[in-house]
Tab-separated table of C-alpha atoms in Angstrom:
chain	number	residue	atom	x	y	z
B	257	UNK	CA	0.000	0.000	0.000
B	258	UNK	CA	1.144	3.692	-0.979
B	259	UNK	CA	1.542	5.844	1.928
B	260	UNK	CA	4.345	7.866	1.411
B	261	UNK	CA	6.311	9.953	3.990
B	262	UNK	CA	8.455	11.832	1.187
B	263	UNK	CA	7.850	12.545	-2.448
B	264	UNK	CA	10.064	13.813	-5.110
B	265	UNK	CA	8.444	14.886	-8.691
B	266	UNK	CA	10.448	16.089	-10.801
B	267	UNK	CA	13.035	17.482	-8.184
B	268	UNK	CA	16.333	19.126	-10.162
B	269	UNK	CA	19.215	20.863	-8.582
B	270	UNK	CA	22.352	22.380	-10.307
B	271	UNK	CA	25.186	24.876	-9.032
B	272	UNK	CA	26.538	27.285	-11.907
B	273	UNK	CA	26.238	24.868	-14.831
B	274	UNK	CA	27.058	21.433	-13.292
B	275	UNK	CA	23.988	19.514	-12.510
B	276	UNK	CA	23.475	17.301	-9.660
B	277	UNK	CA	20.051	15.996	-9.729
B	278	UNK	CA	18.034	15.642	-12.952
B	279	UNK	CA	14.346	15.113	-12.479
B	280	UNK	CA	14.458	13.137	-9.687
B	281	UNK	CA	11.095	11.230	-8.765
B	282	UNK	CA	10.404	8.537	-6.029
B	283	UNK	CA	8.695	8.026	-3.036
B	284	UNK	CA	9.332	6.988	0.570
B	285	UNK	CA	6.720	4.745	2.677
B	286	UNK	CA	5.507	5.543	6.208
B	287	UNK	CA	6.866	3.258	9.092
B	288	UNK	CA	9.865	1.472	7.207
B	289	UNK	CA	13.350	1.695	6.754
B	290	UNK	CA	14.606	2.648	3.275
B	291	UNK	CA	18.596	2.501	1.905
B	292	UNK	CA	19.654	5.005	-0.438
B	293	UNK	CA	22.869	3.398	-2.071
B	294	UNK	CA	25.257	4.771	-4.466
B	295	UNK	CA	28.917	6.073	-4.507
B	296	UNK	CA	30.507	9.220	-3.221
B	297	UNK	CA	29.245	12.487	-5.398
B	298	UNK	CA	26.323	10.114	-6.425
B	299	UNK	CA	23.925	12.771	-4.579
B	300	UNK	CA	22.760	10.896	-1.877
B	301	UNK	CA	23.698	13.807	0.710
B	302	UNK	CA	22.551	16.301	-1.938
B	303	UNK	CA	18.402	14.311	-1.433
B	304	UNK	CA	18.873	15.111	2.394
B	305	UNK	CA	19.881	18.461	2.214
B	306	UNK	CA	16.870	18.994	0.297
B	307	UNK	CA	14.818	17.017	2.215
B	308	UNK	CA	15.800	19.350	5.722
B	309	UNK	CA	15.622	22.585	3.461
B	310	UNK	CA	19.518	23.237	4.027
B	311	UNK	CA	19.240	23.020	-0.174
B	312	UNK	CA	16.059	24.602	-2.463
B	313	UNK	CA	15.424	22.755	-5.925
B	314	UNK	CA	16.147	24.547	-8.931
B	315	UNK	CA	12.464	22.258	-9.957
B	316	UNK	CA	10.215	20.049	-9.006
B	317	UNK	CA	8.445	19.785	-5.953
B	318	UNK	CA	9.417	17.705	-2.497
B	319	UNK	CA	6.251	16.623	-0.741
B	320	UNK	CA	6.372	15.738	3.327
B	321	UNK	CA	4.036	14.228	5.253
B	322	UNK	CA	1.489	14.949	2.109
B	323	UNK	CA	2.465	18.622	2.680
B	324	UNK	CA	4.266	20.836	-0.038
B	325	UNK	CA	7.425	21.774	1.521
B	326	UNK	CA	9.674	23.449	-1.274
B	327	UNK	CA	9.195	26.947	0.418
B	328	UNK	CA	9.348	26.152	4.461
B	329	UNK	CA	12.209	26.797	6.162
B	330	UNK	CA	14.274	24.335	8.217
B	331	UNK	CA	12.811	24.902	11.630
B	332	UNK	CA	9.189	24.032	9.840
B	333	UNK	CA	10.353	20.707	8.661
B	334	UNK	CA	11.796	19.984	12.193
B	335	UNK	CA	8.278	20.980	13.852
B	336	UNK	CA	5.718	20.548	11.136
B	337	UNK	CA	6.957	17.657	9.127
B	338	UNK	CA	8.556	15.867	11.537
B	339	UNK	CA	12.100	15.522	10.139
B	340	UNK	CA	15.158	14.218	12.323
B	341	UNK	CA	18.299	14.434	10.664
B	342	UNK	CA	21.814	13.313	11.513
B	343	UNK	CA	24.386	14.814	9.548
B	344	UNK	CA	27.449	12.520	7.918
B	345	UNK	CA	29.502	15.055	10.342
B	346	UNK	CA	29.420	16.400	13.298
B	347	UNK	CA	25.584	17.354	15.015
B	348	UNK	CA	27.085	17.409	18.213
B	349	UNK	CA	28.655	20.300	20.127
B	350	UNK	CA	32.491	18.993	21.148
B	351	UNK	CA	32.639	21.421	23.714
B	352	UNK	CA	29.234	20.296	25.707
B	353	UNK	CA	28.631	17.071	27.776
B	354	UNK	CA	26.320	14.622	26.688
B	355	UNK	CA	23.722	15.613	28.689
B	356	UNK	CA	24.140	19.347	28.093
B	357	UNK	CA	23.889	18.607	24.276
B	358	UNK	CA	20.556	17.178	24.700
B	359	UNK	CA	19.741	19.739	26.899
B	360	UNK	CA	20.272	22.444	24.595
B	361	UNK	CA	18.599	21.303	21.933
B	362	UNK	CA	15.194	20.202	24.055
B	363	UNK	CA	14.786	23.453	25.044
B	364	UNK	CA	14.244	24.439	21.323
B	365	UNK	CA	12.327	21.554	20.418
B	366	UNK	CA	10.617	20.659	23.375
B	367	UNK	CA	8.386	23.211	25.374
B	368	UNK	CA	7.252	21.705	28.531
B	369	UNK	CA	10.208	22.104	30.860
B	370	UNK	CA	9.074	18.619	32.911
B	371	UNK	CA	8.787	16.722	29.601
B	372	UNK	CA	12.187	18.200	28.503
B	373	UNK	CA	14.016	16.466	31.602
B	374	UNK	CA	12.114	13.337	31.014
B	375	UNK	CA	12.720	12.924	27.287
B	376	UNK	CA	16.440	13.510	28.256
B	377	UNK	CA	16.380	10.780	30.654
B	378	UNK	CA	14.452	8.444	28.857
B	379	UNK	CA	17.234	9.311	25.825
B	380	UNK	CA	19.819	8.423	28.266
B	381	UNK	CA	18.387	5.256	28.982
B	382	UNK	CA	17.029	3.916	25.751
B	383	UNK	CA	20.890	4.661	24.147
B	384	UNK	CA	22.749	3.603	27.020
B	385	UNK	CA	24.610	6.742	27.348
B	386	UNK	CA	23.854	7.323	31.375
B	387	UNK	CA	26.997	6.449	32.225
B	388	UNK	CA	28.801	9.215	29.513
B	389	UNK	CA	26.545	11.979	30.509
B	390	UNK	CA	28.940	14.350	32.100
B	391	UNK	CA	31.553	13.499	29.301
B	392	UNK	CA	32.387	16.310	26.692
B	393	UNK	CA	31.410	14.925	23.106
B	394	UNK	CA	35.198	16.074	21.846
B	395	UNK	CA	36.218	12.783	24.032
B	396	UNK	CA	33.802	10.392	23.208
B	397	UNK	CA	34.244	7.114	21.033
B	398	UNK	CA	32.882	7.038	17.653
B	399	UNK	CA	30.244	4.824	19.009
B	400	UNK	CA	29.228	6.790	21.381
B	401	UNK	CA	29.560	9.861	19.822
B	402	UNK	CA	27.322	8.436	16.582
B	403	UNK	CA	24.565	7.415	19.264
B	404	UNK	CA	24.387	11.063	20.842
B	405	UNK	CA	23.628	12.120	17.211
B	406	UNK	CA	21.276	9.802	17.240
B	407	UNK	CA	19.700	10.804	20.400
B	408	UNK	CA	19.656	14.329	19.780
B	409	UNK	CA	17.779	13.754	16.252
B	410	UNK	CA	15.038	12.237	18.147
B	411	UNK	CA	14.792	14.588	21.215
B	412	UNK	CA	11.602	16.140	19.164
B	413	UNK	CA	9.897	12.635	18.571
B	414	UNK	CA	10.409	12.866	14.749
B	415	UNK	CA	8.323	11.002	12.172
B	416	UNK	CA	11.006	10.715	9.721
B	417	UNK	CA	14.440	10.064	10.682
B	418	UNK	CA	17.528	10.804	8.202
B	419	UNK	CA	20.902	8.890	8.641
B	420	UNK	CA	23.737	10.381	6.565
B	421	UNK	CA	25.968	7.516	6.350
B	422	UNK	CA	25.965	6.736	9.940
B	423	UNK	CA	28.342	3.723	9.663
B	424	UNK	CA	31.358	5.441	8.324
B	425	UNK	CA	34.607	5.350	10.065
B	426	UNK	CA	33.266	2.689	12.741
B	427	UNK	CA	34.181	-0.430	13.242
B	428	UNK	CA	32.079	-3.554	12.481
B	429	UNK	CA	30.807	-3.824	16.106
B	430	UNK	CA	30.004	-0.531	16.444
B	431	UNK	CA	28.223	-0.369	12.830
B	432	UNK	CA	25.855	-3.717	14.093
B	433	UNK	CA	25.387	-2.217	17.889
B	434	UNK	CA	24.172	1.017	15.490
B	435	UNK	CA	22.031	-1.335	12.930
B	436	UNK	CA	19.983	-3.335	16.037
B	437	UNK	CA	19.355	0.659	17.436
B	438	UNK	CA	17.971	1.249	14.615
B	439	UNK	CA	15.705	-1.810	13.901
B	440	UNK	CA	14.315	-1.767	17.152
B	441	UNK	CA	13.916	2.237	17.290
B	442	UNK	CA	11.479	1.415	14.050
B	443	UNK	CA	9.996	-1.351	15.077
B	444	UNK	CA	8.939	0.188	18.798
B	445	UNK	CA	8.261	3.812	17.365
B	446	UNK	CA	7.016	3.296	13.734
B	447	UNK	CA	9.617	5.768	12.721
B	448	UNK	CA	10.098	6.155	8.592
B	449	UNK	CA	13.681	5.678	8.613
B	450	UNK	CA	16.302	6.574	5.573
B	451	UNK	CA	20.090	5.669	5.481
B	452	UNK	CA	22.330	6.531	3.440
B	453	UNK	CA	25.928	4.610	2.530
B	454	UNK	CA	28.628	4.571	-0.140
B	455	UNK	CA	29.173	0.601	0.825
């Protein structure tokens, strides 16, 4: 059944006269997890830049959560469509602990001050990061680094989770601890989730 979370019809991009994306159409379904697969410069990044709004189509439209979104800005897509998004690099601040990252963040995504602390908590918990929380992100593992991402994509209980090859540069235990997170954080929530990777 077609129930799509994402839409592109006829989505182009281009800088100057090199173009990246030419008429780009497919859709994503609600509560599943799609792979988008191809090689570096393929465009794979390129889709979920224009997904979050950090890019605008030259063409086309991009459809979320059956709403238009071409012309709303990032901080719509976060709120109204529902959009988590952790980047290929970095979406942590190296400077912060682990709890004060998700701290900062909650208190622009989350507005009830009790439900902040508790969606923190439960965050904690559910990524096994309790134990890390008063550790700067600048001196965490990959691992553990890659799951605070994680964590802070989902402080705003997103709909649609992005992954911008979240397996790079980790080895293969880490990169199946982060595959089970995922399967189960689907399978409990219902989450549309889409990964990207080179490999």
């Amino acid at each position: 059944k077609k129930d799509p979370s994402i839409e592109f019809k006829n989505v182009s991009l281009g800088f100057g006269n090199r173009l990246i994306l030419n008429k780009i159409n497919f859709s994503i379904n609600k509560n599943s997890i799609h792979g988008i697969l191809g090689p570096n410069g393929a465009g794979k990044s390129t889709l979920f830049h224009l997904i979050t709004g950090l890019l605008s189509p030259k063409n086309g439209e991009i459809k979320i959560a059956g709403n238009t979104a071409n012309d709303y800005p990032i901080y719509l897509r976060t709120r109204k469509c529902g959009i988590g998004f952790v980047p290929q690099h970095g979406g942590a601040f190296l400077d912060l602990t682990v709890h004060d990252n998700l701290k900062a963040i909650s208190e622009i995504v989350i507005d009830n001050k009790n439900y902040r602390t508790e969606r923190i908590n439960y965050l904690l918990s559910k990524f096994e990061l309790s134990h890390l929380k008063d550790v700067k992100a600048r001196n965490l593992s990959g691992g553990e680094y890659k799951k605070t991402v994680i964590a802070l994509s989902l402080l705003s209980e997103p709909t649609i989770l992005l992954l911008d090859e979240p397996f790079s540069a980790l080895d293969l235990i880490t990169i199946s601890m982060l595959q089970e997170i995922i399967i189960n954080l689907q399978q409990e929530t219902n989450i549309t989730i889409c990964i990207c990777d080179h490999i």
